[in-house]
Amino acid sequence: NAAITSCRRASAFSSLTDAGGAACPLLVSAVTAAASLPVAVGVVGLIAFAGAGAFVRWVPRFVPRSR
């Protein structure tokens, strides 16, 4: 069961990474068309900080602690 759970987590992480890699150029293009490139870079940076905050919040809960 532990191997299956680990595989599912890796699969979910891979799917999220692929989705982010596909969506980021679209987001940058849309924001650049609406505003400017520096604004688009700022928006992507804010999303990155939000993602880092989510990792800090939820990853420690699901990673087993070594003793």
PDB file with one MODEL, atoms N, CA, C and O in Angstrom:
MODEL        1
ATOM      1  N   ASN A   1       0.804  -1.201   0.000  1.00  0.00           N
ATOM      2  CA  ASN A   1       0.000   0.000   0.000  1.00  0.00           C
ATOM      3  C   ASN A   1       0.846   1.263   0.000  1.00  0.00           C
ATOM      4  O   ASN A   1       0.482   2.251  -0.638  1.00  0.00           O
ATOM      5  N   ALA A   2       1.963   1.244   0.702  1.00  0.00           N
ATOM      6  CA  ALA A   2       2.816   2.435   0.769  1.00  0.00           C
ATOM      7  C   ALA A   2       3.403   2.759  -0.596  1.00  0.00           C
ATOM      8  O   ALA A   2       3.533   3.929  -0.956  1.00  0.00           O
ATOM      9  N   ALA A   3       3.756   1.732  -1.355  1.00  0.00           N
ATOM     10  CA  ALA A   3       4.321   1.966  -2.687  1.00  0.00           C
ATOM     11  C   ALA A   3       3.274   2.553  -3.625  1.00  0.00           C
ATOM     12  O   ALA A   3       3.581   3.426  -4.437  1.00  0.00           O
ATOM     13  N   ILE A   4       2.047   2.076  -3.513  1.00  0.00           N
ATOM     14  CA  ILE A   4       0.963   2.598  -4.357  1.00  0.00           C
ATOM     15  C   ILE A   4       0.676   4.049  -4.005  1.00  0.00           C
ATOM     16  O   ILE A   4       0.501   4.880  -4.897  1.00  0.00           O
ATOM     17  N   THR A   5       0.626   4.361  -2.717  1.00  0.00           N
ATOM     18  CA  THR A   5       0.378   5.731  -2.282  1.00  0.00           C
ATOM     19  C   THR A   5       1.489   6.652  -2.750  1.00  0.00           C
ATOM     20  O   THR A   5       1.222   7.762  -3.210  1.00  0.00           O
ATOM     21  N   SER A   6       2.730   6.206  -2.638  1.00  0.00           N
ATOM     22  CA  SER A   6       3.861   7.008  -3.085  1.00  0.00           C
ATOM     23  C   SER A   6       3.797   7.244  -4.588  1.00  0.00           C
ATOM     24  O   SER A   6       4.085   8.345  -5.059  1.00  0.00           O
ATOM     25  N   CYS A   7       3.428   6.232  -5.327  1.00  0.00           N
ATOM     26  CA  CYS A   7       3.320   6.354  -6.782  1.00  0.00           C
ATOM     27  C   CYS A   7       2.211   7.333  -7.154  1.00  0.00           C
ATOM     28  O   CYS A   7       2.375   8.120  -8.086  1.00  0.00           O
ATOM     29  N   ARG A   8       1.095   7.299  -6.450  1.00  0.00           N
ATOM     30  CA  ARG A   8      -0.005   8.226  -6.723  1.00  0.00           C
ATOM     31  C   ARG A   8       0.408   9.660  -6.419  1.00  0.00           C
ATOM     32  O   ARG A   8       0.064  10.573  -7.169  1.00  0.00           O
ATOM     33  N   ARG A   9       1.138   9.869  -5.334  1.00  0.00           N
ATOM     34  CA  ARG A   9       1.612  11.218  -5.002  1.00  0.00           C
ATOM     35  C   ARG A   9       2.574  11.724  -6.062  1.00  0.00           C
ATOM     36  O   ARG A   9       2.497  12.884  -6.465  1.00  0.00           O
ATOM     37  N   ALA A  10       3.480  10.866  -6.518  1.00  0.00           N
ATOM     38  CA  ALA A  10       4.422  11.270  -7.560  1.00  0.00           C
ATOM     39  C   ALA A  10       3.680  11.578  -8.847  1.00  0.00           C
ATOM     40  O   ALA A  10       4.032  12.515  -9.563  1.00  0.00           O
ATOM     41  N   SER A  11       2.657  10.793  -9.142  1.00  0.00           N
ATOM     42  CA  SER A  11       1.865  11.021 -10.346  1.00  0.00           C
ATOM     43  C   SER A  11       1.107  12.340 -10.249  1.00  0.00           C
ATOM     44  O   SER A  11       1.041  13.086 -11.226  1.00  0.00           O
ATOM     45  N   ALA A  12       0.539  12.634  -9.092  1.00  0.00           N
ATOM     46  CA  ALA A  12      -0.174  13.897  -8.904  1.00  0.00           C
ATOM     47  C   ALA A  12       0.778  15.077  -9.018  1.00  0.00           C
ATOM     48  O   ALA A  12       0.436  16.085  -9.635  1.00  0.00           O
ATOM     49  N   PHE A  13       1.962  14.970  -8.436  1.00  0.00           N
ATOM     50  CA  PHE A  13       2.944  16.047  -8.517  1.00  0.00           C
ATOM     51  C   PHE A  13       3.370  16.266  -9.969  1.00  0.00           C
ATOM     52  O   PHE A  13       3.504  17.405 -10.418  1.00  0.00           O
ATOM     53  N   SER A  14       3.581  15.176 -10.694  1.00  0.00           N
ATOM     54  CA  SER A  14       3.975  15.276 -12.092  1.00  0.00           C
ATOM     55  C   SER A  14       2.873  15.939 -12.929  1.00  0.00           C
ATOM     56  O   SER A  14       3.160  16.756 -13.803  1.00  0.00           O
ATOM     57  N   SER A  15       1.632  15.589 -12.660  1.00  0.00           N
ATOM     58  CA  SER A  15       0.513  16.190 -13.387  1.00  0.00           C
ATOM     59  C   SER A  15       0.408  17.684 -13.106  1.00  0.00           C
ATOM     60  O   SER A  15       0.177  18.474 -14.022  1.00  0.00           O
ATOM     61  N   LEU A  16       0.575  18.071 -11.853  1.00  0.00           N
ATOM     62  CA  LEU A  16       0.522  19.495 -11.513  1.00  0.00           C
ATOM     63  C   LEU A  16       1.682  20.257 -12.148  1.00  0.00           C
ATOM     64  O   LEU A  16       1.505  21.381 -12.618  1.00  0.00           O
ATOM     65  N   THR A  17       2.860  19.650 -12.162  1.00  0.00           N
ATOM     66  CA  THR A  17       4.017  20.293 -12.773  1.00  0.00           C
ATOM     67  C   THR A  17       3.808  20.469 -14.277  1.00  0.00           C
ATOM     68  O   THR A  17       4.118  21.523 -14.831  1.00  0.00           O
ATOM     69  N   ASP A  18       3.286  19.441 -14.930  1.00  0.00           N
ATOM     70  CA  ASP A  18       3.032  19.535 -16.366  1.00  0.00           C
ATOM     71  C   ASP A  18       1.964  20.578 -16.678  1.00  0.00           C
ATOM     72  O   ASP A  18       2.095  21.329 -17.646  1.00  0.00           O
ATOM     73  N   ALA A  19       0.921  20.631 -15.877  1.00  0.00           N
ATOM     74  CA  ALA A  19      -0.139  21.619 -16.093  1.00  0.00           C
ATOM     75  C   ALA A  19       0.392  23.037 -15.910  1.00  0.00           C
ATOM     76  O   ALA A  19       0.046  23.937 -16.675  1.00  0.00           O
ATOM     77  N   GLY A  20       1.223  23.234 -14.906  1.00  0.00           N
ATOM     78  CA  GLY A  20       1.807  24.548 -14.681  1.00  0.00           C
ATOM     79  C   GLY A  20       2.746  24.952 -15.800  1.00  0.00           C
ATOM     80  O   GLY A  20       2.773  26.114 -16.206  1.00  0.00           O
ATOM     81  N   GLY A  21       3.515  23.996 -16.299  1.00  0.00           N
ATOM     82  CA  GLY A  21       4.413  24.271 -17.403  1.00  0.00           C
ATOM     83  C   GLY A  21       3.675  24.613 -18.687  1.00  0.00           C
ATOM     84  O   GLY A  21       4.171  25.380 -19.512  1.00  0.00           O
ATOM     85  N   ALA A  22       2.496  24.046 -18.853  1.00  0.00           N
ATOM     86  CA  ALA A  22       1.695  24.343 -20.042  1.00  0.00           C
ATOM     87  C   ALA A  22       0.920  25.652 -19.892  1.00  0.00           C
ATOM     88  O   ALA A  22       0.723  26.370 -20.872  1.00  0.00           O
ATOM     89  N   ALA A  23       0.483  25.962 -18.684  1.00  0.00           N
ATOM     90  CA  ALA A  23      -0.354  27.148 -18.463  1.00  0.00           C
ATOM     91  C   ALA A  23       0.457  28.434 -18.335  1.00  0.00           C
ATOM     92  O   ALA A  23      -0.042  29.511 -18.660  1.00  0.00           O
ATOM     93  N   CYS A  24       1.686  28.339 -17.872  1.00  0.00           N
ATOM     94  CA  CYS A  24       2.480  29.542 -17.622  1.00  0.00           C
ATOM     95  C   CYS A  24       2.705  30.393 -18.876  1.00  0.00           C
ATOM     96  O   CYS A  24       2.527  31.609 -18.805  1.00  0.00           O
ATOM     97  N   PRO A  25       3.083  29.820 -20.008  1.00  0.00           N
ATOM     98  CA  PRO A  25       3.237  30.664 -21.198  1.00  0.00           C
ATOM     99  C   PRO A  25       1.938  31.341 -21.626  1.00  0.00           C
ATOM    100  O   PRO A  25       1.948  32.477 -22.101  1.00  0.00           O
ATOM    101  N   LEU A  26       0.821  30.637 -21.455  1.00  0.00           N
ATOM    102  CA  LEU A  26      -0.477  31.237 -21.785  1.00  0.00           C
ATOM    103  C   LEU A  26      -0.787  32.400 -20.855  1.00  0.00           C
ATOM    104  O   LEU A  26      -1.281  33.440 -21.292  1.00  0.00           O
ATOM    105  N   LEU A  27      -0.497  32.221 -19.572  1.00  0.00           N
ATOM    106  CA  LEU A  27      -0.727  33.285 -18.600  1.00  0.00           C
ATOM    107  C   LEU A  27       0.157  34.494 -18.896  1.00  0.00           C
ATOM    108  O   LEU A  27      -0.318  35.630 -18.883  1.00  0.00           O
ATOM    109  N   VAL A  28       1.421  34.256 -19.159  1.00  0.00           N
ATOM    110  CA  VAL A  28       2.339  35.359 -19.464  1.00  0.00           C
ATOM    111  C   VAL A  28       1.875  36.093 -20.723  1.00  0.00           C
ATOM    112  O   VAL A  28       1.893  37.323 -20.760  1.00  0.00           O
ATOM    113  N   SER A  29       1.464  35.361 -21.743  1.00  0.00           N
ATOM    114  CA  SER A  29       0.980  36.000 -22.976  1.00  0.00           C
ATOM    115  C   SER A  29      -0.263  36.835 -22.728  1.00  0.00           C
ATOM    116  O   SER A  29      -0.367  37.958 -23.222  1.00  0.00           O
ATOM    117  N   ALA A  30      -1.206  36.297 -21.967  1.00  0.00           N
ATOM    118  CA  ALA A  30      -2.452  37.021 -21.697  1.00  0.00           C
ATOM    119  C   ALA A  30      -2.199  38.288 -20.894  1.00  0.00           C
ATOM    120  O   ALA A  30      -2.742  39.344 -21.215  1.00  0.00           O
ATOM    121  N   VAL A  31      -1.386  38.192 -19.861  1.00  0.00           N
ATOM    122  CA  VAL A  31      -1.122  39.368 -19.027  1.00  0.00           C
ATOM    123  C   VAL A  31      -0.292  40.390 -19.805  1.00  0.00           C
ATOM    124  O   VAL A  31      -0.493  41.596 -19.655  1.00  0.00           O
ATOM    125  N   THR A  32       0.638  39.914 -20.635  1.00  0.00           N
ATOM    126  CA  THR A  32       1.437  40.837 -21.442  1.00  0.00           C
ATOM    127  C   THR A  32       0.553  41.573 -22.448  1.00  0.00           C
ATOM    128  O   THR A  32       0.759  42.760 -22.701  1.00  0.00           O
ATOM    129  N   ALA A  33      -0.414  40.886 -23.015  1.00  0.00           N
ATOM    130  CA  ALA A  33      -1.328  41.534 -23.955  1.00  0.00           C
ATOM    131  C   ALA A  33      -2.199  42.567 -23.255  1.00  0.00           C
ATOM    132  O   ALA A  33      -2.536  43.597 -23.839  1.00  0.00           O
ATOM    133  N   ALA A  34      -2.567  42.297 -22.005  1.00  0.00           N
ATOM    134  CA  ALA A  34      -3.435  43.216 -21.267  1.00  0.00           C
ATOM    135  C   ALA A  34      -2.658  44.351 -20.612  1.00  0.00           C
ATOM    136  O   ALA A  34      -3.163  45.470 -20.518  1.00  0.00           O
ATOM    137  N   ALA A  35      -1.451  44.080 -20.163  1.00  0.00           N
ATOM    138  CA  ALA A  35      -0.680  45.100 -19.431  1.00  0.00           C
ATOM    139  C   ALA A  35       0.702  45.246 -20.058  1.00  0.00           C
ATOM    140  O   ALA A  35       0.845  45.887 -21.099  1.00  0.00           O
ATOM    141  N   SER A  36       1.705  44.665 -19.443  1.00  0.00           N
ATOM    142  CA  SER A  36       3.070  44.719 -19.974  1.00  0.00           C
ATOM    143  C   SER A  36       3.847  43.513 -19.455  1.00  0.00           C
ATOM    144  O   SER A  36       3.388  42.799 -18.562  1.00  0.00           O
ATOM    145  N   LEU A  37       5.012  43.301 -20.019  1.00  0.00           N
ATOM    146  CA  LEU A  37       5.832  42.157 -19.606  1.00  0.00           C
ATOM    147  C   LEU A  37       6.259  42.236 -18.135  1.00  0.00           C
ATOM    148  O   LEU A  37       6.218  41.210 -17.456  1.00  0.00           O
ATOM    149  N   PRO A  38       6.664  43.394 -17.610  1.00  0.00           N
ATOM    150  CA  PRO A  38       7.005  43.430 -16.180  1.00  0.00           C
ATOM    151  C   PRO A  38       5.821  43.054 -15.271  1.00  0.00           C
ATOM    152  O   PRO A  38       6.010  42.421 -14.232  1.00  0.00           O
ATOM    153  N   VAL A  39       4.626  43.440 -15.661  1.00  0.00           N
ATOM    154  CA  VAL A  39       3.440  43.063 -14.873  1.00  0.00           C
ATOM    155  C   VAL A  39       3.234  41.547 -14.945  1.00  0.00           C
ATOM    156  O   VAL A  39       2.907  40.915 -13.940  1.00  0.00           O
ATOM    157  N   ALA A  40       3.424  40.969 -16.126  1.00  0.00           N
ATOM    158  CA  ALA A  40       3.273  39.521 -16.279  1.00  0.00           C
ATOM    159  C   ALA A  40       4.285  38.768 -15.426  1.00  0.00           C
ATOM    160  O   ALA A  40       3.954  37.762 -14.798  1.00  0.00           O
ATOM    161  N   VAL A  41       5.510  39.258 -15.408  1.00  0.00           N
ATOM    162  CA  VAL A  41       6.542  38.619 -14.576  1.00  0.00           C
ATOM    163  C   VAL A  41       6.166  38.720 -13.103  1.00  0.00           C
ATOM    164  O   VAL A  41       6.359  37.769 -12.346  1.00  0.00           O
ATOM    165  N   GLY A  42       5.631  39.864 -12.697  1.00  0.00           N
ATOM    166  CA  GLY A  42       5.187  40.031 -11.309  1.00  0.00           C
ATOM    167  C   GLY A  42       4.053  39.083 -10.952  1.00  0.00           C
ATOM    168  O   GLY A  42       4.029  38.526  -9.855  1.00  0.00           O
ATOM    169  N   VAL A  43       3.114  38.897 -11.875  1.00  0.00           N
ATOM    170  CA  VAL A  43       1.987  37.979 -11.624  1.00  0.00           C
ATOM    171  C   VAL A  43       2.501  36.548 -11.463  1.00  0.00           C
ATOM    172  O   VAL A  43       2.082  35.836 -10.550  1.00  0.00           O
ATOM    173  N   VAL A  44       3.394  36.131 -12.336  1.00  0.00           N
ATOM    174  CA  VAL A  44       3.958  34.780 -12.230  1.00  0.00           C
ATOM    175  C   VAL A  44       4.739  34.636 -10.925  1.00  0.00           C
ATOM    176  O   VAL A  44       4.683  33.589 -10.280  1.00  0.00           O
ATOM    177  N   GLY A  45       5.460  35.672 -10.539  1.00  0.00           N
ATOM    178  CA  GLY A  45       6.190  35.638  -9.269  1.00  0.00           C
ATOM    179  C   GLY A  45       5.267  35.497  -8.069  1.00  0.00           C
ATOM    180  O   GLY A  45       5.563  34.749  -7.137  1.00  0.00           O
ATOM    181  N   LEU A  46       4.146  36.217  -8.089  1.00  0.00           N
ATOM    182  CA  LEU A  46       3.173  36.097  -6.996  1.00  0.00           C
ATOM    183  C   LEU A  46       2.572  34.694  -6.932  1.00  0.00           C
ATOM    184  O   LEU A  46       2.369  34.142  -5.851  1.00  0.00           O
ATOM    185  N   ILE A  47       2.293  34.133  -8.097  1.00  0.00           N
ATOM    186  CA  ILE A  47       1.772  32.759  -8.120  1.00  0.00           C
ATOM    187  C   ILE A  47       2.819  31.788  -7.575  1.00  0.00           C
ATOM    188  O   ILE A  47       2.477  30.841  -6.866  1.00  0.00           O
ATOM    189  N   ALA A  48       4.084  32.017  -7.902  1.00  0.00           N
ATOM    190  CA  ALA A  48       5.157  31.154  -7.389  1.00  0.00           C
ATOM    191  C   ALA A  48       5.262  31.246  -5.868  1.00  0.00           C
ATOM    192  O   ALA A  48       5.430  30.227  -5.198  1.00  0.00           O
ATOM    193  N   PHE A  49       5.165  32.459  -5.317  1.00  0.00           N
ATOM    194  CA  PHE A  49       5.198  32.605  -3.862  1.00  0.00           C
ATOM    195  C   PHE A  49       3.982  31.955  -3.207  1.00  0.00           C
ATOM    196  O   PHE A  49       4.096  31.370  -2.130  1.00  0.00           O
ATOM    197  N   ALA A  50       2.829  32.055  -3.848  1.00  0.00           N
ATOM    198  CA  ALA A  50       1.632  31.385  -3.309  1.00  0.00           C
ATOM    199  C   ALA A  50       1.825  29.868  -3.319  1.00  0.00           C
ATOM    200  O   ALA A  50       1.437  29.185  -2.371  1.00  0.00           O
ATOM    201  N   GLY A  51       2.424  29.342  -4.391  1.00  0.00           N
ATOM    202  CA  GLY A  51       2.699  27.904  -4.446  1.00  0.00           C
ATOM    203  C   GLY A  51       3.695  27.466  -3.393  1.00  0.00           C
ATOM    204  O   GLY A  51       3.539  26.403  -2.791  1.00  0.00           O
ATOM    205  N   ALA A  52       4.715  28.275  -3.166  1.00  0.00           N
ATOM    206  CA  ALA A  52       5.690  27.957  -2.118  1.00  0.00           C
ATOM    207  C   ALA A  52       5.020  27.968  -0.748  1.00  0.00           C
ATOM    208  O   ALA A  52       5.304  27.116   0.094  1.00  0.00           O
ATOM    209  N   GLY A  53       4.140  28.925  -0.527  1.00  0.00           N
ATOM    210  CA  GLY A  53       3.396  28.963   0.731  1.00  0.00           C
ATOM    211  C   GLY A  53       2.516  27.740   0.912  1.00  0.00           C
ATOM    212  O   GLY A  53       2.389  27.217   2.020  1.00  0.00           O
ATOM    213  N   ALA A  54       1.907  27.282  -0.178  1.00  0.00           N
ATOM    214  CA  ALA A  54       1.079  26.069  -0.107  1.00  0.00           C
ATOM    215  C   ALA A  54       1.938  24.859   0.242  1.00  0.00           C
ATOM    216  O   ALA A  54       1.526  24.015   1.038  1.00  0.00           O
ATOM    217  N   PHE A  55       3.128  24.768  -0.345  1.00  0.00           N
ATOM    218  CA  PHE A  55       4.028  23.665   0.002  1.00  0.00           C
ATOM    219  C   PHE A  55       4.403  23.711   1.473  1.00  0.00           C
ATOM    220  O   PHE A  55       4.403  22.680   2.145  1.00  0.00           O
ATOM    221  N   VAL A  56       4.721  24.885   1.977  1.00  0.00           N
ATOM    222  CA  VAL A  56       5.089  25.013   3.394  1.00  0.00           C
ATOM    223  C   VAL A  56       3.919  24.613   4.280  1.00  0.00           C
ATOM    224  O   VAL A  56       4.108  24.024   5.344  1.00  0.00           O
ATOM    225  N   ARG A  57       2.731  24.931   3.841  1.00  0.00           N
ATOM    226  CA  ARG A  57       1.539  24.658   4.652  1.00  0.00           C
ATOM    227  C   ARG A  57       1.163  23.179   4.641  1.00  0.00           C
ATOM    228  O   ARG A  57       0.883  22.609   5.696  1.00  0.00           O
ATOM    229  N   TRP A  58       1.151  22.543   3.457  1.00  0.00           N
ATOM    230  CA  TRP A  58       0.581  21.203   3.356  1.00  0.00           C
ATOM    231  C   TRP A  58       1.571  20.069   3.221  1.00  0.00           C
ATOM    232  O   TRP A  58       1.247  18.953   3.627  1.00  0.00           O
ATOM    233  N   VAL A  59       2.746  20.277   2.684  1.00  0.00           N
ATOM    234  CA  VAL A  59       3.673  19.159   2.496  1.00  0.00           C
ATOM    235  C   VAL A  59       4.136  18.557   3.814  1.00  0.00           C
ATOM    236  O   VAL A  59       4.161  17.330   3.920  1.00  0.00           O
ATOM    237  N   PRO A  60       4.505  19.340   4.828  1.00  0.00           N
ATOM    238  CA  PRO A  60       4.948  18.697   6.079  1.00  0.00           C
ATOM    239  C   PRO A  60       3.896  17.774   6.702  1.00  0.00           C
ATOM    240  O   PRO A  60       4.240  16.843   7.431  1.00  0.00           O
ATOM    241  N   ARG A  61       2.640  18.025   6.420  1.00  0.00           N
ATOM    242  CA  ARG A  61       1.582  17.191   6.970  1.00  0.00           C
ATOM    243  C   ARG A  61       1.610  15.794   6.365  1.00  0.00           C
ATOM    244  O   ARG A  61       1.276  14.823   7.043  1.00  0.00           O
ATOM    245  N   PHE A  62       2.006  15.676   5.094  1.00  0.00           N
ATOM    246  CA  PHE A  62       1.928  14.407   4.387  1.00  0.00           C
ATOM    247  C   PHE A  62       3.266  13.686   4.259  1.00  0.00           C
ATOM    248  O   PHE A  62       3.297  12.533   3.827  1.00  0.00           O
ATOM    249  N   VAL A  63       4.359  14.325   4.619  1.00  0.00           N
ATOM    250  CA  VAL A  63       5.672  13.686   4.552  1.00  0.00           C
ATOM    251  C   VAL A  63       5.958  13.041   5.899  1.00  0.00           C
ATOM    252  O   VAL A  63       5.934  13.712   6.930  1.00  0.00           O
ATOM    253  N   PRO A  64       6.228  11.740   5.892  1.00  0.00           N
ATOM    254  CA  PRO A  64       6.512  11.082   7.180  1.00  0.00           C
ATOM    255  C   PRO A  64       7.822  11.608   7.777  1.00  0.00           C
ATOM    256  O   PRO A  64       8.801  11.834   7.065  1.00  0.00           O
ATOM    257  N   ARG A  65       7.813  11.792   9.077  1.00  0.00           N
ATOM    258  CA  ARG A  65       8.996  12.288   9.786  1.00  0.00           C
ATOM    259  C   ARG A  65       9.892  11.118  10.173  1.00  0.00           C
ATOM    260  O   ARG A  65       9.419  10.087  10.650  1.00  0.00           O
ATOM    261  N   SER A  66      11.179  11.294   9.963  1.00  0.00           N
ATOM    262  CA  SER A  66      12.113  10.254  10.373  1.00  0.00           C
ATOM    263  C   SER A  66      12.437  10.421  11.857  1.00  0.00           C
ATOM    264  O   SER A  66      12.467  11.534  12.381  1.00  0.00           O
ATOM    265  N   ARG A  67      12.669   9.330  12.496  1.00  0.00           N
ATOM    266  CA  ARG A  67      12.927   9.398  13.941  1.00  0.00           C
ATOM    267  C   ARG A  67      14.337   9.038  14.236  1.00  0.00           C
ATOM    268  O   ARG A  67      14.744   9.037  15.397  1.00  0.00           O
TER     269      ARG A  67
ENDMDL
END
